[in-house]
Structures are given as C-alpha cells and as structure tokens.
Short mmCIF file of C-alpha atoms in Angstrom, two decimals:
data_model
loop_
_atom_site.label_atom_id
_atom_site.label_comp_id
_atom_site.label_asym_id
_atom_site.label_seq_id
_atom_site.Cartn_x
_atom_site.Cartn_y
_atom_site.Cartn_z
CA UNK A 922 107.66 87.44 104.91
CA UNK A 923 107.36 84.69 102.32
CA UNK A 924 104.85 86.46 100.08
CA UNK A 925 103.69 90.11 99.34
CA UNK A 926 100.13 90.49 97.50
CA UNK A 927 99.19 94.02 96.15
CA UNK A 928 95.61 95.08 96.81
CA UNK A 929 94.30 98.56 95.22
CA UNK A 930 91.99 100.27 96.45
CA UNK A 931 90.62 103.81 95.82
CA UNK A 932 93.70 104.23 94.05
CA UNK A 933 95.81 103.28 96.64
CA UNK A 934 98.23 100.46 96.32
CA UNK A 935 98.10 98.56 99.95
CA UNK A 936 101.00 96.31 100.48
CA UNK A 937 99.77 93.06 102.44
CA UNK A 938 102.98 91.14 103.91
CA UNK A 939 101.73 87.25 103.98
CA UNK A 940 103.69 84.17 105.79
CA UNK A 941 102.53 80.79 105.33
CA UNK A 942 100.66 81.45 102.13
CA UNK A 943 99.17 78.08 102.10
CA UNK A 944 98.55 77.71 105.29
CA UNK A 945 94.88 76.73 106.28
CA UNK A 946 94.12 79.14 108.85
CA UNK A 947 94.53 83.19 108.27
CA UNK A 948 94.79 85.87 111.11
CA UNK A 949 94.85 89.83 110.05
CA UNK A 950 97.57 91.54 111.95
CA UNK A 951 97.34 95.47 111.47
CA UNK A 952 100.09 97.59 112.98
CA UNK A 953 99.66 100.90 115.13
CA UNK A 954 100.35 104.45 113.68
CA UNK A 955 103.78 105.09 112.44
CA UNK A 956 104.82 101.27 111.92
CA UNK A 957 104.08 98.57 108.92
CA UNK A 958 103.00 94.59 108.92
CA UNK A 959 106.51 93.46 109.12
CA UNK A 960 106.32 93.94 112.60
CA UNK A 961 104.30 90.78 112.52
CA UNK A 962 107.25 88.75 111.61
CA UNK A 963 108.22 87.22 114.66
CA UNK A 964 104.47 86.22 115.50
CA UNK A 965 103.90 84.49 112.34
CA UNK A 966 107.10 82.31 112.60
CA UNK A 967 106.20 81.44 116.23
CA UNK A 968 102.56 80.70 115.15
CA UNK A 969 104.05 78.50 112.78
CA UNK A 970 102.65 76.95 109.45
CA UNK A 971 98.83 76.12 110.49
CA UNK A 972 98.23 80.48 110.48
CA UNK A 973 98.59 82.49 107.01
CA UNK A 974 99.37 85.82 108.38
CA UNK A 975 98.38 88.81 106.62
CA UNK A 976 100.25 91.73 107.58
CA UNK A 977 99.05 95.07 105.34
CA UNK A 978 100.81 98.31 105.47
CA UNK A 979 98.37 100.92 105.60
CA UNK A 980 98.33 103.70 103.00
CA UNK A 981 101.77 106.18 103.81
CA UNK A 982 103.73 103.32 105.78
CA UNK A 983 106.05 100.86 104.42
CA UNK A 984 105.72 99.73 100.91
CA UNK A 985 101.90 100.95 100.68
CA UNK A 986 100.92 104.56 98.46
CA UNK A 987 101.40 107.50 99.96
CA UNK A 988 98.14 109.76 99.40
CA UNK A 989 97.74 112.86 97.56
CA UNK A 990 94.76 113.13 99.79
CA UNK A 991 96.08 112.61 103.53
CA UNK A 992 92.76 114.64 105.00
CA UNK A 993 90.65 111.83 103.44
CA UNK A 994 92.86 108.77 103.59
CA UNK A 995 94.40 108.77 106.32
CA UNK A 996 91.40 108.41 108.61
CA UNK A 997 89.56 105.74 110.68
CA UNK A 998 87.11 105.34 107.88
CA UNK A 999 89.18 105.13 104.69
CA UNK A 1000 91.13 102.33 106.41
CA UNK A 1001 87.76 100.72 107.05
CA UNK A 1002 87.07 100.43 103.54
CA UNK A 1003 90.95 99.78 102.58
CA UNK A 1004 90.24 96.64 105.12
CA UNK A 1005 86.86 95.40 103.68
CA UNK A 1006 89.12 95.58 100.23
CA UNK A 1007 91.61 93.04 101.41
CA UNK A 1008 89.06 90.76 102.88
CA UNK A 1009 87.34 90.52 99.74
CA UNK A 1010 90.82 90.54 97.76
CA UNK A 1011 91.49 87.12 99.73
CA UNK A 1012 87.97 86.16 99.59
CA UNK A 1013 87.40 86.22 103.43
CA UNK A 1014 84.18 85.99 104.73
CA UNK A 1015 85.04 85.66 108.48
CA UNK A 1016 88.76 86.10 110.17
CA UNK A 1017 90.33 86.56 113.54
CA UNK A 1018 91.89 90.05 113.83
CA UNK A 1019 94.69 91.29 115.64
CA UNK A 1020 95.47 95.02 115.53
CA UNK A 1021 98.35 96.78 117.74
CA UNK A 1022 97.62 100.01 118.61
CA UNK A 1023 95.96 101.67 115.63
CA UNK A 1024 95.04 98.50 113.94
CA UNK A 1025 93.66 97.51 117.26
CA UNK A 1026 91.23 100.57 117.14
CA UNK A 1027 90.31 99.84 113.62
CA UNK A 1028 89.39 96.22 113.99
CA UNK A 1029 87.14 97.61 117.01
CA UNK A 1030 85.12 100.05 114.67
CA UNK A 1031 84.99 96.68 112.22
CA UNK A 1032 83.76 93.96 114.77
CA UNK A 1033 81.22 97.24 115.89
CA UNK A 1034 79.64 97.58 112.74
CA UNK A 1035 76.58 96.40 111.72
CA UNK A 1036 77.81 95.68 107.78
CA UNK A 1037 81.06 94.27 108.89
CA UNK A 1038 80.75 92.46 112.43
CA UNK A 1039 79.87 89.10 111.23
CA UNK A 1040 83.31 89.41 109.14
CA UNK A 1041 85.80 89.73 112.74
CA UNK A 1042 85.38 86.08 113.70
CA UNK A 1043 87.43 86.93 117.20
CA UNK A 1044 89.63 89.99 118.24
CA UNK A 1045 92.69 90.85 119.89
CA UNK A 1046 93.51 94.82 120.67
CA UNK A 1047 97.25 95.12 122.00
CA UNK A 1048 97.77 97.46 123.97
CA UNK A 1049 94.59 99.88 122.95
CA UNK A 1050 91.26 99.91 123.99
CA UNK A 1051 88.12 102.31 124.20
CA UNK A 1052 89.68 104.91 126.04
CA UNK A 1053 93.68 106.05 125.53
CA UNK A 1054 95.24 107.76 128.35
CA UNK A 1055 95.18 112.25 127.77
CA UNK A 1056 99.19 112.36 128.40
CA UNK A 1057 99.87 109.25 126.70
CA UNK A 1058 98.08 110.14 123.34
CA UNK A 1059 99.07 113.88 123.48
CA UNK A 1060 103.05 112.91 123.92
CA UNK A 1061 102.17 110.74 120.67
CA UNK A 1062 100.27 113.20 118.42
CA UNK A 1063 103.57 115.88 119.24
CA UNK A 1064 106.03 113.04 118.45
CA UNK A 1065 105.19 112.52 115.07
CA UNK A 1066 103.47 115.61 113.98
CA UNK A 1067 107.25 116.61 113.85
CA UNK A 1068 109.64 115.42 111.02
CA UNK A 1069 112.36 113.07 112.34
CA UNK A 1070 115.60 113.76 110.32
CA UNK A 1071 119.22 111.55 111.20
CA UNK A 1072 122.70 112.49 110.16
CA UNK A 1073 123.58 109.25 109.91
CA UNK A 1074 121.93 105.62 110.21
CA UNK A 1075 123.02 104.90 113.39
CA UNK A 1076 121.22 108.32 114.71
CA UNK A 1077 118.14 106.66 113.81
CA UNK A 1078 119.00 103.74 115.64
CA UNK A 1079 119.46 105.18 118.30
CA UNK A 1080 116.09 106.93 118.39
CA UNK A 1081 114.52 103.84 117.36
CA UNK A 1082 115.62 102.39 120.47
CA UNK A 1083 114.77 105.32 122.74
CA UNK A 1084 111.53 105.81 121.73
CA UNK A 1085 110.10 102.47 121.15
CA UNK A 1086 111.63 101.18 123.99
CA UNK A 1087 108.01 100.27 125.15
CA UNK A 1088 107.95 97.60 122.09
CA UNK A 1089 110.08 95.30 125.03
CA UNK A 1090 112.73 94.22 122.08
CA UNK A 1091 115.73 92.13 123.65
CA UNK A 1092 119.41 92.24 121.81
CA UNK A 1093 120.98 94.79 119.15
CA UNK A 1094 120.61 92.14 116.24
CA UNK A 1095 116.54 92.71 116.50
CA UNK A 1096 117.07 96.64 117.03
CA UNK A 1097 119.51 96.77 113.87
CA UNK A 1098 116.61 94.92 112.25
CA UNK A 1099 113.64 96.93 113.06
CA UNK A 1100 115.82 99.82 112.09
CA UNK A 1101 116.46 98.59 108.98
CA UNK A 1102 112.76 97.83 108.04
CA UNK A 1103 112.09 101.25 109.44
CA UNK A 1104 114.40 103.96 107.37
CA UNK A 1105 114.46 105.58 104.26
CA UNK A 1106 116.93 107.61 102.54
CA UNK A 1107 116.29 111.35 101.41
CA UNK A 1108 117.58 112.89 98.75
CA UNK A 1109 119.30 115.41 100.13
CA UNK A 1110 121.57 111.70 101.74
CA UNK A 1111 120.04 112.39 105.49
CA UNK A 1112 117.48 109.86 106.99
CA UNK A 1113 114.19 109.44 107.72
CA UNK A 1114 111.46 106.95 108.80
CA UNK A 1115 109.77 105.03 106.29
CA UNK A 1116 106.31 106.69 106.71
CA UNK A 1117 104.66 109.67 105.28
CA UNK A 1118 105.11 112.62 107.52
CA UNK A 1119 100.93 113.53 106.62
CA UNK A 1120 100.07 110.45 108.42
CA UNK A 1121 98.90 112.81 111.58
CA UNK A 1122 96.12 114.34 109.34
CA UNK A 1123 93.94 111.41 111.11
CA UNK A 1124 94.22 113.62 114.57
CA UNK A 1125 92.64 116.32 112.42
CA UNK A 1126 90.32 114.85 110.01
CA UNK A 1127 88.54 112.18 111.65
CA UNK A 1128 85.20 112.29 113.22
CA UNK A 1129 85.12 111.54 116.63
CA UNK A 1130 83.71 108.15 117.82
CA UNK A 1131 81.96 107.09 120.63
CA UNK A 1132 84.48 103.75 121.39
CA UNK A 1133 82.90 102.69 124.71
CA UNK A 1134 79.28 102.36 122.71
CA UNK A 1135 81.69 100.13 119.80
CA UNK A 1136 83.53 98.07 122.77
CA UNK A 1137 79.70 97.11 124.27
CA UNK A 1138 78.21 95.87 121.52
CA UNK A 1139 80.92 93.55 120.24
CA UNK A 1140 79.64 90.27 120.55
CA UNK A 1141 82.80 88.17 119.08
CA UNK A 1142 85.54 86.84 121.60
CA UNK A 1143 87.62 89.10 122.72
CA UNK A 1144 91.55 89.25 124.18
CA UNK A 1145 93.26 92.22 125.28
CA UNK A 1146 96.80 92.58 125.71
CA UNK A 1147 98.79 95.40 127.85
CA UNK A 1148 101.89 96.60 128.39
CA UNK A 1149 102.95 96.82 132.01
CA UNK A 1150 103.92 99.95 132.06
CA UNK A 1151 101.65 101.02 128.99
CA UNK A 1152 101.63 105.10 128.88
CA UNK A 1153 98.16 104.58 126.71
CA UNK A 1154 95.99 101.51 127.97
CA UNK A 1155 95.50 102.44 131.46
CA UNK A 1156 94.90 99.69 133.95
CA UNK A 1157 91.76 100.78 135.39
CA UNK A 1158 90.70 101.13 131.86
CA UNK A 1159 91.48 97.56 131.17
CA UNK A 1160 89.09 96.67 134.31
CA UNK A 1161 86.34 98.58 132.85
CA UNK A 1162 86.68 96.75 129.56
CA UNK A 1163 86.42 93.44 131.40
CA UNK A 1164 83.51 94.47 133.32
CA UNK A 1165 81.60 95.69 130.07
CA UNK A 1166 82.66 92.19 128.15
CA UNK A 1167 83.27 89.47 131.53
CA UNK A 1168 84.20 86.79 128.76
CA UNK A 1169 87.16 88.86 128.06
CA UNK A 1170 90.71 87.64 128.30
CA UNK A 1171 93.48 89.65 129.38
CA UNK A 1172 97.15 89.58 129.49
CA UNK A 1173 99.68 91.83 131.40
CA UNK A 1174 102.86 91.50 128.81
CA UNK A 1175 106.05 92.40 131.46
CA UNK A 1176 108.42 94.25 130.65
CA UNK A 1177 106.65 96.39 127.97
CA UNK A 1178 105.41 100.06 127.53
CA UNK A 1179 103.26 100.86 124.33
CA UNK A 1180 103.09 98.37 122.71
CA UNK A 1181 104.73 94.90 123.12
CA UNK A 1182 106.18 93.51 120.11
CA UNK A 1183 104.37 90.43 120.13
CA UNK A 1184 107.97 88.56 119.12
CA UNK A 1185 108.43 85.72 122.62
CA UNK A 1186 106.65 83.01 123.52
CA UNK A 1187 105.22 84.15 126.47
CA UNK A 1188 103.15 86.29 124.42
CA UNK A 1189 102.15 84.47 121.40
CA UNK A 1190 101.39 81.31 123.25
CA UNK A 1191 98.71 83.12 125.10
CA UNK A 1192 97.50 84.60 121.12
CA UNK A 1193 97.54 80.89 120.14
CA UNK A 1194 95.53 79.39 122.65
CA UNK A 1195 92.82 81.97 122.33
CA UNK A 1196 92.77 81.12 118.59
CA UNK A 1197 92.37 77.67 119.17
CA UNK A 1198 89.66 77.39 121.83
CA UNK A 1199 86.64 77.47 120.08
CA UNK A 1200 84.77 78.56 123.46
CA UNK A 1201 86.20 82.01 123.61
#
C-alpha cells in the first residue's frame, strides 16, 4: 500500500488501501467476507504502475468502522451505497471491478443495476458466481458465526493456514504476513482476527436476491476466475454462467480452493490481458 484515503459514509469511516496513486488507470478490488483490501497487495505490484488500485475495507474489517448497527450495515445493500460513496469520493464515473468472493457478489448486484451499471466498465468475480454451493456456504456461515480466540500468535497462524489453505499461498514468509495483517490483540492479551465478530448479521438481515436474473442482464465484459478445487463455485455452475454470457472468460486457477489469492503471475497475467483488450 502506498496510500490510504478515508471515505465516510453514513457515518462509517471506510478505509480504501490505494497503490499507484498516480497511476492513470484505476481497478476496484473488494475482498470476500472476513478479509480486507490488503489482500490486493500482491496484484497491484504485479499489475505494476499503469493500474491505481483501490482496495477498501468494508465496514467491521481491517482499518474500516465497526457498526453500532450490524443488522443494517452489514448487508448487500449498505455496501452498495458504501461503494457508490467511494466512486464518487474518487470522482469515478466508469471502472473495472474485481471482487473476491463477497466483493465479487457485490460488484454483480452493481453492474445489475439499472442506476449503477453504466458505472462497472468490466468485471471480474473470483471464485463466486450466481449460485454458491449448499455445503460450501453452510461450512462458511458456521465458521465465522463462531468467535475465533488464540493463546498465542502463532495459534492463529496456524489456523490461518489451515483454513485458508484454499487462498493457494506458497512459503511461510507470505503466511507470517497475511497473519500479521490479519490479527488483533484483546484486552484480556489473547488473539483474535481483525474483523468484527457481527459481520454474519448479513446471513440474517439481507433480502434474498434473485442472482441468476443479475448475472443475465449484465451487459459489461465479464471474467470469472475458479479455484480448482473451489468448495463454493461449482464447476457445472461455472458452465451455466458461460452459457448465459458466451463472451465470458474463464480461468481454472490450480492449485486453489476458495478463493485464490490472486498473488502469481499465472493469475494476474490472465486479469491484465482482459483489462487491456478493449474487445472483451
């Protein structure tokens, strides 16, 4: 990160992580449930200095507000509005979006809407898509709907690495860092991850949404990226995705669960040239 902007909105203050601030190209990168933008960092150093990456943490993750109000904020459509605040905030009228996960599903529901689809010049979902596998979603909503409390630092390590092992990361140096970015101490000295335990209140609260009707109306180029052995984005869902948009691109990321990292070449080259070509 080479820059961190503020952005308040509805009372919240949103943290938006930004590399290559002058840059003349910007991407949105919006992380999945539990995590925060810096897991963008790796993608904007290997997209290098033509993309300004914006990287926000949404509200109860990272360095973002933590609501008072979880039933209300922390759902589909108060991060809708948080996300029309930061493209005004950086005065942008049209921008590529990539979302992991949750972000993906969120830049869906924005390139879907009438009053915001002409703002999602192109969009890439990793490792999401209109419908999430029953056992794969269920294991999630139980995992963190439970607090997550470590003796010690290296006890969250070590459940780091067990249960984002799907992320694909290679060597202890990037595990010690995402750990790092990822704790927070409690005052009672034990450990904890960095996000606000209410952050499940969006499996409660939010109105259910018809995601196949979204995916066939989006009219903006389109790439989808999927773990190999994703427990979420099923394969034969990622067929029926390309048969509902044929102009969509696809790639199989090896090695990966839910959901990869984004952090080699052999994925971000693939981002970048669907960036560039100005016929997808």
């Amino acid at each position: 990160m080479q820059h961190l902007d503020w952005v308040s909105v509805d009372d919240l203050d949103v943290a938006v992580r930004v590399w290559h601030p002058d840059a003349p190209r910007t991407l949105i990168a919006w992380h999945g449930l539990a995590r925060h933008g810096g897991d963008f960092a790796e993608l904007a150093h290997r997209l290098g200095p033509e993309w300004r990456v914006l990287a926000p943490d949404t509200p109860g993750r990272g360095l973002s507000t933590w609501s008072l109000h979880p039933e209300q904020d922390y759902t589909y459509a108060a991060y809708a509005g948080i996300a029309r605040g930061i493209l005004d905030h950086f005065d942008l009228e049209r921008v590529p979006w990539l979302g992991t996960s949750m972000g993906g599903l969120l830049g869906l529901r924005l390139a879907a809407e009438l009053y915001t689809a002409g703002r999602i010049e192109r969009l890439i979902l990793n490792d999401i898509g209109p419908e999430l596998a029953p056992g794969g979603l269920a294991e999630l909503g139980d995992y963190f709907s439970r607090p997550h409390e470590f003796a010690s630092f290296r006890d969250l390590e070590a459940e780091l690495r067990h249960h984002y092992a799907g992320f694909g990361i290679e060597g202890d140096d990037s595990w010690r860092r995402l750990a790092l970015e990822s704790a927070r101490r409690l005052p009672d000295g034990r450990w904890s991850f960095h996000y606000d335990p209410q952050i499940t209140a969006q499996f409660v609260h939010d109105t259910p949404r018809d995601l196949w009707a979204d995916w066939s109306t989006l009219t903006c180029p389109l790439m989808v990226i999927r773990g190999a052995r994703s427990p979420l984005l099923a394969a034969a869902t990622l067929e029926r995705m390309a048969e509902t948009q044929p102009k969509l691109i696809t790639l199989e990321a090896a090695g990966c669960g839910h959901a990869p990292y984004l952090d080699r070449a052999s994925q971000v080259e693939p981002i970048r040239r669907f960036l560039d070509n100005p016929e997808h």
